[in-house]
Coordinates of C-alpha atoms and ligand atoms in Angstrom, one line a residue:
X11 CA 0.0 0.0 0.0
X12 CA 1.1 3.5 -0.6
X13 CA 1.5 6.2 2.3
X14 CA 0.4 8.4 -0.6
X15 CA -2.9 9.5 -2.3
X16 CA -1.2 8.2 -5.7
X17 CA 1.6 7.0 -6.8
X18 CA 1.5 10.2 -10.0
X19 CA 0.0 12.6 -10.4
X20 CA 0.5 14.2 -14.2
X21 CA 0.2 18.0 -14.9
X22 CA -1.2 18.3 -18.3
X23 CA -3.1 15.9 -21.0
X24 CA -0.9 16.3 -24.0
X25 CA 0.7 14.1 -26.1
X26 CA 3.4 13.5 -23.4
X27 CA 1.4 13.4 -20.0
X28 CA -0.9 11.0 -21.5
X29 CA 1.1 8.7 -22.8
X30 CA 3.0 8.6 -19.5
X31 CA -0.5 8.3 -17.6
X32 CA -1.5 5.1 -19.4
X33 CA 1.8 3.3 -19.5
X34 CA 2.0 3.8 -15.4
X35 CA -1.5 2.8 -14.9
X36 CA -0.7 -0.5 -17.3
X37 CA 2.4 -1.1 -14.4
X38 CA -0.3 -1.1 -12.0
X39 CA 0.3 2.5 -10.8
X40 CA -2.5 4.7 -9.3
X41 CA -2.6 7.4 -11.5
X42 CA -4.3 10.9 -11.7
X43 CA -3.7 13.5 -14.8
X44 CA -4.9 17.1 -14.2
X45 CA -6.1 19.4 -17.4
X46 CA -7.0 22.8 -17.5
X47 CA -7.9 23.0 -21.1
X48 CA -9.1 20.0 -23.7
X49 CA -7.5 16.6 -23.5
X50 CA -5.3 15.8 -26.4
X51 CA -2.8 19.0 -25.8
X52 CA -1.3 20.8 -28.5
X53 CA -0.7 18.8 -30.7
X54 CA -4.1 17.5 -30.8
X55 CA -6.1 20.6 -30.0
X56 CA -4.0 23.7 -31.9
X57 CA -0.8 21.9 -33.4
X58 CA 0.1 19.0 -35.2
X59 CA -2.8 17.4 -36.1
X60 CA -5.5 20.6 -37.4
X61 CA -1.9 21.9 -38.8
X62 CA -1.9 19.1 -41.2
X63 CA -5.8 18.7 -42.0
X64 CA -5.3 22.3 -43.1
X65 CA -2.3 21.7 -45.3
X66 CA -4.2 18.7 -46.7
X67 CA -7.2 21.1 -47.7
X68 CA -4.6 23.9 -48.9
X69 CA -2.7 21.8 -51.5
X70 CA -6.3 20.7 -53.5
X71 CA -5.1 24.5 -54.9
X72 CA -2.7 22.7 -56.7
X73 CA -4.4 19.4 -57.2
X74 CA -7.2 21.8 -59.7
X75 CA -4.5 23.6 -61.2
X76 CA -2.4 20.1 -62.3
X77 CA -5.6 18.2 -63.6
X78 CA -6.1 19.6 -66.6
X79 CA -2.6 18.1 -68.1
X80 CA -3.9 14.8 -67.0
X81 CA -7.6 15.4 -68.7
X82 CA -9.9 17.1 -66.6
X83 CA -12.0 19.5 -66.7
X84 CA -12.4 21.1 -63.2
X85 CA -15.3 23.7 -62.9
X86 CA -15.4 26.8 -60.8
X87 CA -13.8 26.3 -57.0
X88 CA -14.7 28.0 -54.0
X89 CA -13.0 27.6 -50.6
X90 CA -15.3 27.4 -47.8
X91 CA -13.3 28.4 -44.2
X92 CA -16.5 27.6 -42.1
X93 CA -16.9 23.9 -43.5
X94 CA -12.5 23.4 -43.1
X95 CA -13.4 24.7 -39.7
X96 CA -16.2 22.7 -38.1
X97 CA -15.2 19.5 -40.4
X98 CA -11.9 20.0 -38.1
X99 CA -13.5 20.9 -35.0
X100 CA -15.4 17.5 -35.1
X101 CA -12.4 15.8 -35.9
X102 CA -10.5 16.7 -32.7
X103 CA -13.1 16.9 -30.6
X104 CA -13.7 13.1 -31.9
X105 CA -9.7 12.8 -31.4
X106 CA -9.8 14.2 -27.9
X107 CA -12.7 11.9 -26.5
X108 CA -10.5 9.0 -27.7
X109 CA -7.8 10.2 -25.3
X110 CA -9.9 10.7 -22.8
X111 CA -11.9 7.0 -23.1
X112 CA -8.6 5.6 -23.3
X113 CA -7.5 7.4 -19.8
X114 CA -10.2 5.9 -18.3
X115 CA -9.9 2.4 -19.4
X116 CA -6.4 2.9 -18.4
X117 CA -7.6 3.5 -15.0
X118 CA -6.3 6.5 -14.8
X119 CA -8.5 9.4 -12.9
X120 CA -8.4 12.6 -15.1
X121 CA -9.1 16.1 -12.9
X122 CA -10.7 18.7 -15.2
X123 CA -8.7 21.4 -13.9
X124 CA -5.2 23.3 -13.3
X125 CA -3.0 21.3 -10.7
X126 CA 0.2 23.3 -9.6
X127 CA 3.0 21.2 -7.4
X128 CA 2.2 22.3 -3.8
X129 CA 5.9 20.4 -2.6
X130 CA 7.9 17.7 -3.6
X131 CA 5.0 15.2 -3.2
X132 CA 1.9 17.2 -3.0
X133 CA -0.3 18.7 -5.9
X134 CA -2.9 21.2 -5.1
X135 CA -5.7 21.9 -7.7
X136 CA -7.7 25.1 -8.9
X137 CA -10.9 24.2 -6.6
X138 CA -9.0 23.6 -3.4
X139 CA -8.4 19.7 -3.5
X140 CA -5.0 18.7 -2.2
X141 CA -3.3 15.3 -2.9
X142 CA -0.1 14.0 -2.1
X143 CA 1.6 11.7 -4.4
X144 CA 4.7 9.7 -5.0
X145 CA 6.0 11.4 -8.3
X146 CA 4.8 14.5 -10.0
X147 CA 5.2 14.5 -13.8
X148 CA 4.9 18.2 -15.1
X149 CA 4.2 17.8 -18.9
X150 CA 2.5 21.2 -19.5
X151 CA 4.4 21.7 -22.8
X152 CA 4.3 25.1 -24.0
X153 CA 2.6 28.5 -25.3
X154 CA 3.6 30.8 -28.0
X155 CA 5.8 33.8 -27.3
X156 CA 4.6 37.0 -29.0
X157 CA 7.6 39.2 -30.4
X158 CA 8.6 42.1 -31.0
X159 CA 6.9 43.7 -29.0
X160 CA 5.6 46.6 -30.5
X161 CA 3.0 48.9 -30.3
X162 CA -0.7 47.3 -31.4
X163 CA 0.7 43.9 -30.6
X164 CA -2.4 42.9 -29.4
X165 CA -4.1 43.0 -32.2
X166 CA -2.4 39.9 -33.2
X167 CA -3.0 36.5 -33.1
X168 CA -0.9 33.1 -32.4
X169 CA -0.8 30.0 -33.9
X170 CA -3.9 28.8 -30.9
X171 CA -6.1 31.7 -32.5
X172 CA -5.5 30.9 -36.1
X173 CA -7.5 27.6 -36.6
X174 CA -10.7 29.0 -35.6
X175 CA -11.0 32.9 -36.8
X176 CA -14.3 33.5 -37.0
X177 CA -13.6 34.9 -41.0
X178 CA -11.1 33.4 -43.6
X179 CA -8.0 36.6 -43.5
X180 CA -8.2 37.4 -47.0
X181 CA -5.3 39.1 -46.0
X182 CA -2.6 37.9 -43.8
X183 CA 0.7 38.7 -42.6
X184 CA 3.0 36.1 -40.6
X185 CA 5.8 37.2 -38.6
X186 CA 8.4 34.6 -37.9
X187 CA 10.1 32.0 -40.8
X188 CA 10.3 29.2 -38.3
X189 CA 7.9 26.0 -38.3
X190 CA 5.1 27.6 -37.5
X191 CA 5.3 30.5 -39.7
X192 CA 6.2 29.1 -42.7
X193 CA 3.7 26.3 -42.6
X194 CA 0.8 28.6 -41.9
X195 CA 1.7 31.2 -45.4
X196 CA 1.8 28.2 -47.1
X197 CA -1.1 27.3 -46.2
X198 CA -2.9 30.3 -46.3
X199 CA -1.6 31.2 -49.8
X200 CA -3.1 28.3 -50.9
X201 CA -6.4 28.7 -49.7
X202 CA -6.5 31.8 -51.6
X203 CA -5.1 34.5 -49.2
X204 CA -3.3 37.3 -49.8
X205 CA 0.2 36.2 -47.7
X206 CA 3.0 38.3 -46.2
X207 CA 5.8 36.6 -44.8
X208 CA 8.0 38.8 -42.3
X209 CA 11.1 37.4 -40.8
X210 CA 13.9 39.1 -39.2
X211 CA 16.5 35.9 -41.4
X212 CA 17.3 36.4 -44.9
X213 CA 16.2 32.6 -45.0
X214 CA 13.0 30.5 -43.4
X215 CA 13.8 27.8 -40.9
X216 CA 17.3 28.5 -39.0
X217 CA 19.1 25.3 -38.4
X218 CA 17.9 23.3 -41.5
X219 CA 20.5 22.8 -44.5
X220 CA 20.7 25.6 -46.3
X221 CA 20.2 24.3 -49.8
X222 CA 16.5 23.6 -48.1
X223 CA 16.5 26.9 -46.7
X224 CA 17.1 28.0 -50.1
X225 CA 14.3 25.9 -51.6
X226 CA 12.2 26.3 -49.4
X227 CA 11.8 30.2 -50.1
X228 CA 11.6 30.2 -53.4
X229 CA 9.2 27.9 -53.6
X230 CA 7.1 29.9 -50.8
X231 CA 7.7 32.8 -53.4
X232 CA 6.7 30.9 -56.2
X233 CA 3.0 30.2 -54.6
X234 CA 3.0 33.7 -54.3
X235 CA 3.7 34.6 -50.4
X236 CA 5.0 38.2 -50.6
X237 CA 8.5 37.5 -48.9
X238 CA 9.7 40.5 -46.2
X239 CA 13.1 39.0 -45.6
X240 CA 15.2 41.3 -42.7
X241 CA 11.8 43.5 -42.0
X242 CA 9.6 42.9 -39.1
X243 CA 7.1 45.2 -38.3
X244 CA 7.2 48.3 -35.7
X245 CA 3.3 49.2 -35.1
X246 CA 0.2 47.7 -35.8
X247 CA -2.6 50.2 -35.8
X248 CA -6.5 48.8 -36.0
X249 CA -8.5 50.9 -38.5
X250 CA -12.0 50.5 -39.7
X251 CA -11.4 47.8 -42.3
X252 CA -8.1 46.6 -41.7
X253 CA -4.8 46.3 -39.8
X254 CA -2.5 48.9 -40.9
X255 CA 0.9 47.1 -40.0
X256 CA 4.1 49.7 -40.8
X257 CA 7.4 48.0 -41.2
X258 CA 10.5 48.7 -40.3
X259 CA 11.6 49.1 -44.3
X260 CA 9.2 51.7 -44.7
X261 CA 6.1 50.0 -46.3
X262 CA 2.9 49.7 -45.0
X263 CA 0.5 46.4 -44.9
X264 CA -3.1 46.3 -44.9
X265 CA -3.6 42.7 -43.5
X266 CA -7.1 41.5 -42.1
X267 CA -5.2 39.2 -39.3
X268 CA -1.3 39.2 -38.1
X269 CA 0.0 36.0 -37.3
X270 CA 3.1 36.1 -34.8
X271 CA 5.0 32.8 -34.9
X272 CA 7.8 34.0 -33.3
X273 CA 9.2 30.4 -31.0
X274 CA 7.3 29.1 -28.1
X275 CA 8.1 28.8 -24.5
X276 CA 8.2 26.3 -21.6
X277 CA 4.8 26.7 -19.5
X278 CA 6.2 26.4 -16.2
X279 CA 5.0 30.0 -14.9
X280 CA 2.7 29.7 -11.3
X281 CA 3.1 26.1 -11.6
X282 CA 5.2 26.0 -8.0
X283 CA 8.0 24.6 -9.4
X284 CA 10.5 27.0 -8.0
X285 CA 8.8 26.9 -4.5
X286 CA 9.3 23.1 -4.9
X287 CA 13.3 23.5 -5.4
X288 CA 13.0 22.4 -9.2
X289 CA 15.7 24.2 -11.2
X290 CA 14.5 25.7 -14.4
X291 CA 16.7 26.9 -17.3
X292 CA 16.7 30.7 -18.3
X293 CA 14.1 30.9 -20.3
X294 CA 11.6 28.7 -17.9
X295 CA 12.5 25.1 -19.3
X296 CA 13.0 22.5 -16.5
X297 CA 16.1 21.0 -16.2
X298 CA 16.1 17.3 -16.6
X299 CA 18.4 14.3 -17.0
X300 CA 18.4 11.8 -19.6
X301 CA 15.5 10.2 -17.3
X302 CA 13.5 13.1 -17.3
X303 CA 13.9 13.5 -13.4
X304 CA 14.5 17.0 -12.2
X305 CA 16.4 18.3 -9.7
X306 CA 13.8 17.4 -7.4
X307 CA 13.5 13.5 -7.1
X308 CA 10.2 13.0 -7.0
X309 CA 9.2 15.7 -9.5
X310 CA 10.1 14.5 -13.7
X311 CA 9.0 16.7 -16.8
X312 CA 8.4 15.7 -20.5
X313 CA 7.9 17.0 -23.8
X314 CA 7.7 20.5 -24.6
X315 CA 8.6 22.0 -20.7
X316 CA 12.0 20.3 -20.7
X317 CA 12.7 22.3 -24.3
X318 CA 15.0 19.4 -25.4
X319 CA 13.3 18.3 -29.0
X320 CA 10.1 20.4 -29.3
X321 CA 8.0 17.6 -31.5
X322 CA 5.0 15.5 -30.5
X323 CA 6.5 11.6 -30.7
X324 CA 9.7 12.5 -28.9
X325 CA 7.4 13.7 -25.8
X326 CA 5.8 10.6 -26.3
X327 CA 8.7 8.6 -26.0
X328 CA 10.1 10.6 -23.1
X329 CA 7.0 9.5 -21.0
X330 CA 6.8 6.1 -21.9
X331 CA 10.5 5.7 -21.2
X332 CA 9.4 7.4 -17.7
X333 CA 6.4 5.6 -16.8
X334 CA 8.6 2.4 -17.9
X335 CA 11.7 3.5 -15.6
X336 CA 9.3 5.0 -12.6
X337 CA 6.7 1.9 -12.8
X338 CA 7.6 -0.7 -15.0
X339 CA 11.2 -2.0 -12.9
X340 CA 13.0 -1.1 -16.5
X341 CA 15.9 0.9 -17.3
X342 CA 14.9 3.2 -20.2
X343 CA 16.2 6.3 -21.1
X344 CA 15.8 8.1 -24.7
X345 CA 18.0 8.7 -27.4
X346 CA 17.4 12.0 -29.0
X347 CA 19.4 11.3 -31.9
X348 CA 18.7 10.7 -35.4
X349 CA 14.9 12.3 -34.8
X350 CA 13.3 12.3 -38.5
X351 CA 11.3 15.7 -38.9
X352 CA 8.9 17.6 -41.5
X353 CA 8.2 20.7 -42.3
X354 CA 4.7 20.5 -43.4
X355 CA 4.8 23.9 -46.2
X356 CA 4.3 23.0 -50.0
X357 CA 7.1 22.0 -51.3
X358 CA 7.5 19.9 -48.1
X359 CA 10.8 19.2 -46.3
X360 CA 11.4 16.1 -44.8
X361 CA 15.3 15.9 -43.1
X362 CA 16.9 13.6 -40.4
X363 CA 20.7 13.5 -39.6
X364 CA 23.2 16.1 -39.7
X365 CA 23.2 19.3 -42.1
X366 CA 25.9 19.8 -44.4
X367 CA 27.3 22.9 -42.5
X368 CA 27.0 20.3 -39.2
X369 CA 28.5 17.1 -41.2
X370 CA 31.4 19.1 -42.8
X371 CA 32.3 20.5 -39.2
X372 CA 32.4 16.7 -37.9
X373 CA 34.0 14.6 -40.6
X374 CA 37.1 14.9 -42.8
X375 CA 36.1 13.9 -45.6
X376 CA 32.4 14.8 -46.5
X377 CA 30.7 13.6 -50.0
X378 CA 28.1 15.3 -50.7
X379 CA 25.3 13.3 -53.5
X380 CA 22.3 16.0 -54.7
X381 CA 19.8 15.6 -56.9
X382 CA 17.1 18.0 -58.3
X383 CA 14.3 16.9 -61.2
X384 CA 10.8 17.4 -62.1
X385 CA 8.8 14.6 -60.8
X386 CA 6.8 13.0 -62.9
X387 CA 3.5 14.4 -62.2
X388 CA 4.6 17.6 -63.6
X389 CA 5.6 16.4 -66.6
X390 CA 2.0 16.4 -67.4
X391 CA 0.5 19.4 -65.0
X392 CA 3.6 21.2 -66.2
X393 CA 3.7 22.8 -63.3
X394 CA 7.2 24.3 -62.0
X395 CA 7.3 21.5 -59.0
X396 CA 10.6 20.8 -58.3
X397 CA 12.0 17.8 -56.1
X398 CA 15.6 18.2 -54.4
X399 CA 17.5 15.3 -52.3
X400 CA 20.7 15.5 -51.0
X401 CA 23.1 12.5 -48.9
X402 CA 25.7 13.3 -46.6
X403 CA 28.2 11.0 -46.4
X404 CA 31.3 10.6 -44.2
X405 CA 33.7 10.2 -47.4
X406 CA 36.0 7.5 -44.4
X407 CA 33.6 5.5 -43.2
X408 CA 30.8 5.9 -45.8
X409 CA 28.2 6.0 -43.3
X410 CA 25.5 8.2 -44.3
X411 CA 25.1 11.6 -41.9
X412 CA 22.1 13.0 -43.0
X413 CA 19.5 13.1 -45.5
X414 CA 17.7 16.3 -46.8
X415 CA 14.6 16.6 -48.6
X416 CA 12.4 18.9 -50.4
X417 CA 9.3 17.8 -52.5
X418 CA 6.3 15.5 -52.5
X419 CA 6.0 13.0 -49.6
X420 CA 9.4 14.2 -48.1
X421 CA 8.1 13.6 -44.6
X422 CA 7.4 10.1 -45.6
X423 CA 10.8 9.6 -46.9
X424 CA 12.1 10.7 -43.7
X425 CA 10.7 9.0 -41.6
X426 CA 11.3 5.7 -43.6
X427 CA 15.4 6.9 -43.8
X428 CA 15.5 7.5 -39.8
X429 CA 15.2 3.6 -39.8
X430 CA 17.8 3.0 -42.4
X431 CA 20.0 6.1 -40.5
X432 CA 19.1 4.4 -37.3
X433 CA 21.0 1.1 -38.2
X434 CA 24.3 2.8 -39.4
X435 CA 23.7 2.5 -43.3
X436 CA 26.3 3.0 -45.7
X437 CA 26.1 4.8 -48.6
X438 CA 27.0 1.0 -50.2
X439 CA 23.8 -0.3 -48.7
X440 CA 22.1 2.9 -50.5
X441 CA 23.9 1.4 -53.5
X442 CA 23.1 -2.0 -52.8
X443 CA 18.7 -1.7 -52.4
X444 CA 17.0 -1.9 -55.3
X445 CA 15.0 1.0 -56.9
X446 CA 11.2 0.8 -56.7
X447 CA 10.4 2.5 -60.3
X448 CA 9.0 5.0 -60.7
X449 CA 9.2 6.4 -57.6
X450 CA 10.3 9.8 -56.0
X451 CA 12.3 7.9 -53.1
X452 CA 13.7 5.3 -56.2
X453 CA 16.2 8.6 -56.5
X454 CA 17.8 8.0 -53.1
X455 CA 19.1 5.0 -53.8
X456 CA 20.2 6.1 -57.4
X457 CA 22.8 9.0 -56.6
X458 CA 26.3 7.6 -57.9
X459 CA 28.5 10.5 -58.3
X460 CA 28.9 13.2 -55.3
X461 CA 28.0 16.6 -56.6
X462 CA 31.4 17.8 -54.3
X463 CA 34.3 16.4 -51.8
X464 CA 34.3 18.8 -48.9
X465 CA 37.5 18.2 -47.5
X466 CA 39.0 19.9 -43.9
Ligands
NDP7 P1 10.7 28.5 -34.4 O1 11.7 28.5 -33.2 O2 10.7 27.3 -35.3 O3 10.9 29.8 -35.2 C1 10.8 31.1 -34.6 C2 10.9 32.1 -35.7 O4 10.6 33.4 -35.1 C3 12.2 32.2 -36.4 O5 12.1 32.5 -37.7 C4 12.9 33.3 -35.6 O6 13.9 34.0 -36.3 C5 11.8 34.2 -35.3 N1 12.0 35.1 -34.1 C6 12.3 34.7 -32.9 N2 12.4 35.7 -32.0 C7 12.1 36.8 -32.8 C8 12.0 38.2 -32.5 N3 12.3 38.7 -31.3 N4 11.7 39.0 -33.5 C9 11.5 38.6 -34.7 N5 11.6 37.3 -35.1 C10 11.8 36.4 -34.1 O7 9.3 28.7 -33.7 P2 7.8 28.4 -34.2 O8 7.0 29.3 -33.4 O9 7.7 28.5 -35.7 O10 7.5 26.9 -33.7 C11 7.7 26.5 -32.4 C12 8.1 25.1 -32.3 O11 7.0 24.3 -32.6 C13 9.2 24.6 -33.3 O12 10.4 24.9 -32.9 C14 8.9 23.2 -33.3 O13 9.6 22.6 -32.3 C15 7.4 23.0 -33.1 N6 6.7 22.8 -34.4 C16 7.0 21.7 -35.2 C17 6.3 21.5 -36.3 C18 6.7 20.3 -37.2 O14 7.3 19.4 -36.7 N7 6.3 20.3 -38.5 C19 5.3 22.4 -36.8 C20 5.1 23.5 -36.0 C21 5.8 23.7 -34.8 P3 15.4 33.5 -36.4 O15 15.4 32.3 -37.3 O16 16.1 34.7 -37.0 O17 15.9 33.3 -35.0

């Protein structure tokens, strides 16, 4: 029996907390998960998962304008917001029940409101109910951060507004060229908005190879997002029928909505945590070991909060890998590397390893294979779709470092080349696999003479 009210108590129903919920519960643990908000998290709720329904109902744009080189006749299209909004709303409110049925078969008791950590072992909730518990898991993830911060900021919406604007922005400008920002003008373009992109970077998506960088905004440009690269706006003034956003380059922008996708930041704020003796990093995230276990003993964090690898699966992996190591008598601890990851715009990257900049700083010898062609498809559409692959190998040991792609399906490809990454392929075994014709991926296995030999 335990001296305590449960054995863990989980701060926050996302992808992270939940997973860590059920697996505990399955070891037998008593198990309570506290949510403020809608059970599914981010990812569920205001990320990940409307992010990509939307993306799926932006590039029918380009499915219309590529059938007529394959026959068809396509009449008059019209883009109804409204319908892309409920049809999504059901969807995730279907999603989030699931989570929620799941919980409870699990076992596990979910409290409908905000918990904060009252001490090492004690969790006190919004209407006054104390419990004490064995381990606290804080798996809060995070919220958006709104910069600059400029006069008429508040006029301005985040990527949790977006989904659900009450009108389609026929008119939009998006501050920020990371993820976030560069997957929502892509969208938006599509759907048939007028899209600004504003980013402080002369290139979208810092930290990605820069040939992808590179690809990635002119393709943006070629949908027709209205590129501000180095301006970022300095007031935001609400008139009658419009935002009148002035930038710092001198224009003006008359935008119906301003989208700030600026980063996000660890939610830890009134959760107790310093109270409780947890150390937090600078900017809020908790400080955690390769268990996930704070400074505080008793007291782990998951996911988004710890700000190690801000994506959904490794959060879920992080609290299995808990639930298993707190509950389960295992030993698990999880590898962050080789994580495969998208960018959901149109074209779409797809990447996992090193970049080029990071694999010619780490090897002597660095062959780099590229490829760029028109996939078949556009042979008929004729549209200007491009497709761009490149292979980093370590010219010594020919182990492959990374793999960088832009096009169709390049998320898929990643996440099939982790795998491959994973087990320390060769650039021979790359050789050696057959190609599956025709194919986009056949390509990868294809490449035979390195475009350059970056030597050190
Ligand atoms: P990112 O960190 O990806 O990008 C932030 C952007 O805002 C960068 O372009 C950055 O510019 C810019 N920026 C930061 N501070 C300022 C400032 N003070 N003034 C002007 N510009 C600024 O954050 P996002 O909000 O796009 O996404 C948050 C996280 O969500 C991502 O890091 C990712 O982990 C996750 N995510 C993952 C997705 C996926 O896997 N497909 C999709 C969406 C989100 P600069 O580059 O110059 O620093």
């Amino acid at each position: 029996m335990t001296e305590y009210d449960f054995d863990l108590v989980v701060l926050g129903a996302g992808s992270g907390g939940v997973r860590a919920a059920r697996i505990a519960a399955g070891h037998g643990a008593k198990v309570a998960v506290a949510e403020e908000f809608r059970i599914g998290g981010t990812c569920v709720i205001r990320g990940c998962v409307p992010k990509k329904l939307y993306v799926m109902a932006s590039r029918f744009h380009d499915d219309f304008a590529d059938a007529a080189g394959f026959g068809w006749t396509v009449g008059e299209t019209r883009f109804d917001w409204r319908t892309l909004v409920s049809a999504k709303e059901a969807e995730i409110t279907r999603l989030s029940g699931l989570y929620a049925q799941n919980l409870d078969k699990s076992g596990v008791e979910i409290i409908r409101q905000r918990g904060v950590v009252a001490g090492p072992n004690a969790v006190a909730f919004a209407d006054g109910r104390r419990v004490t518990t064995r381990y606290i898991l804080v798996a809060t993830g995070g919220a958006p951060t709104v910069h600059p911060q400029i006069p008429g900021i508040e006029h301005a919406i985040s990527s949790n507004e977006i989904f659900d604007l009450a009108e389609f922005p026929r008119r939009l400008l998006v501050i920020g060229g990371g993820y976030i920002g560069v997957e929502f003008a892509s969208v938006f373009v599509r759907l048939g908005a007028q899209t600004h992109l504003a980013m402080r970077s002369d290139l979208p998506l810092r930290g990605f190879d820069e040939d992808l960088r590179r690809l990635l905004r002119d393709g943006l440009v070629a949908a027709g997002v209205e590129l501000h690269a180095g301006a970022l706006p300095t007031r935001i003034e609400k008139r009658a029928d419009c935002l009148a956003v002035a930038m710092d380059d001198g224009k003006t922008l008359e935008v119906d909505a301003v989208l700030v996708a600026t980063g996000r930041a660890p939610l830890t704020q009134g959760l107790g945590l310093e109270a409780a003796g947890v150390a937090l990093k600078e900017n809020g995230a908790i400080v955690v070991d390769a268990y996930s276990r704070s400074s505080v003993p008793s007291i782990y964090a998951v996911g988004d909060v710890t700000d190690r690898l801000n994506l959904t699966p490794v959060a879920i992996r992080e609290g299995h890998a808990f639930a298993d190591t707190a509950f389960g008598g295992l030993d698990v601890a999880v590898d962050h590397a080789l994580v495969p990851t998208a960018v959901f715009t149109t074209p779409e990257i797809g990447t996992v390893g090193l970049t080029e900049a990071e694999a010619g700083a780490q090897t002597k010898r660095l062959l780099v294979y590229e490829t760029s062609f028109r996939p078949m498809r556009a042979t008929l559409s004729k549209s200007a779709e491009k497709v761009f692959m490149k292979i980093l190998v370590d010219g010594e040991s020919d182990r492959v470092l990374g793999v960088h792609i832009l096009g169709p399906e390049a998320g898929e490809m990643a996440q099939l080349l982790a795998i491959a990454l994973r087990l320390g392929a060769r650039k021979s075994d790359f050789d050696q696999t057959m190609a599956l014709h025709p194919s986009l991926a056949e390509e990868l296995v294809t490449m035979r003479t390195p475009s350059r030999i970056v030597e050190r």
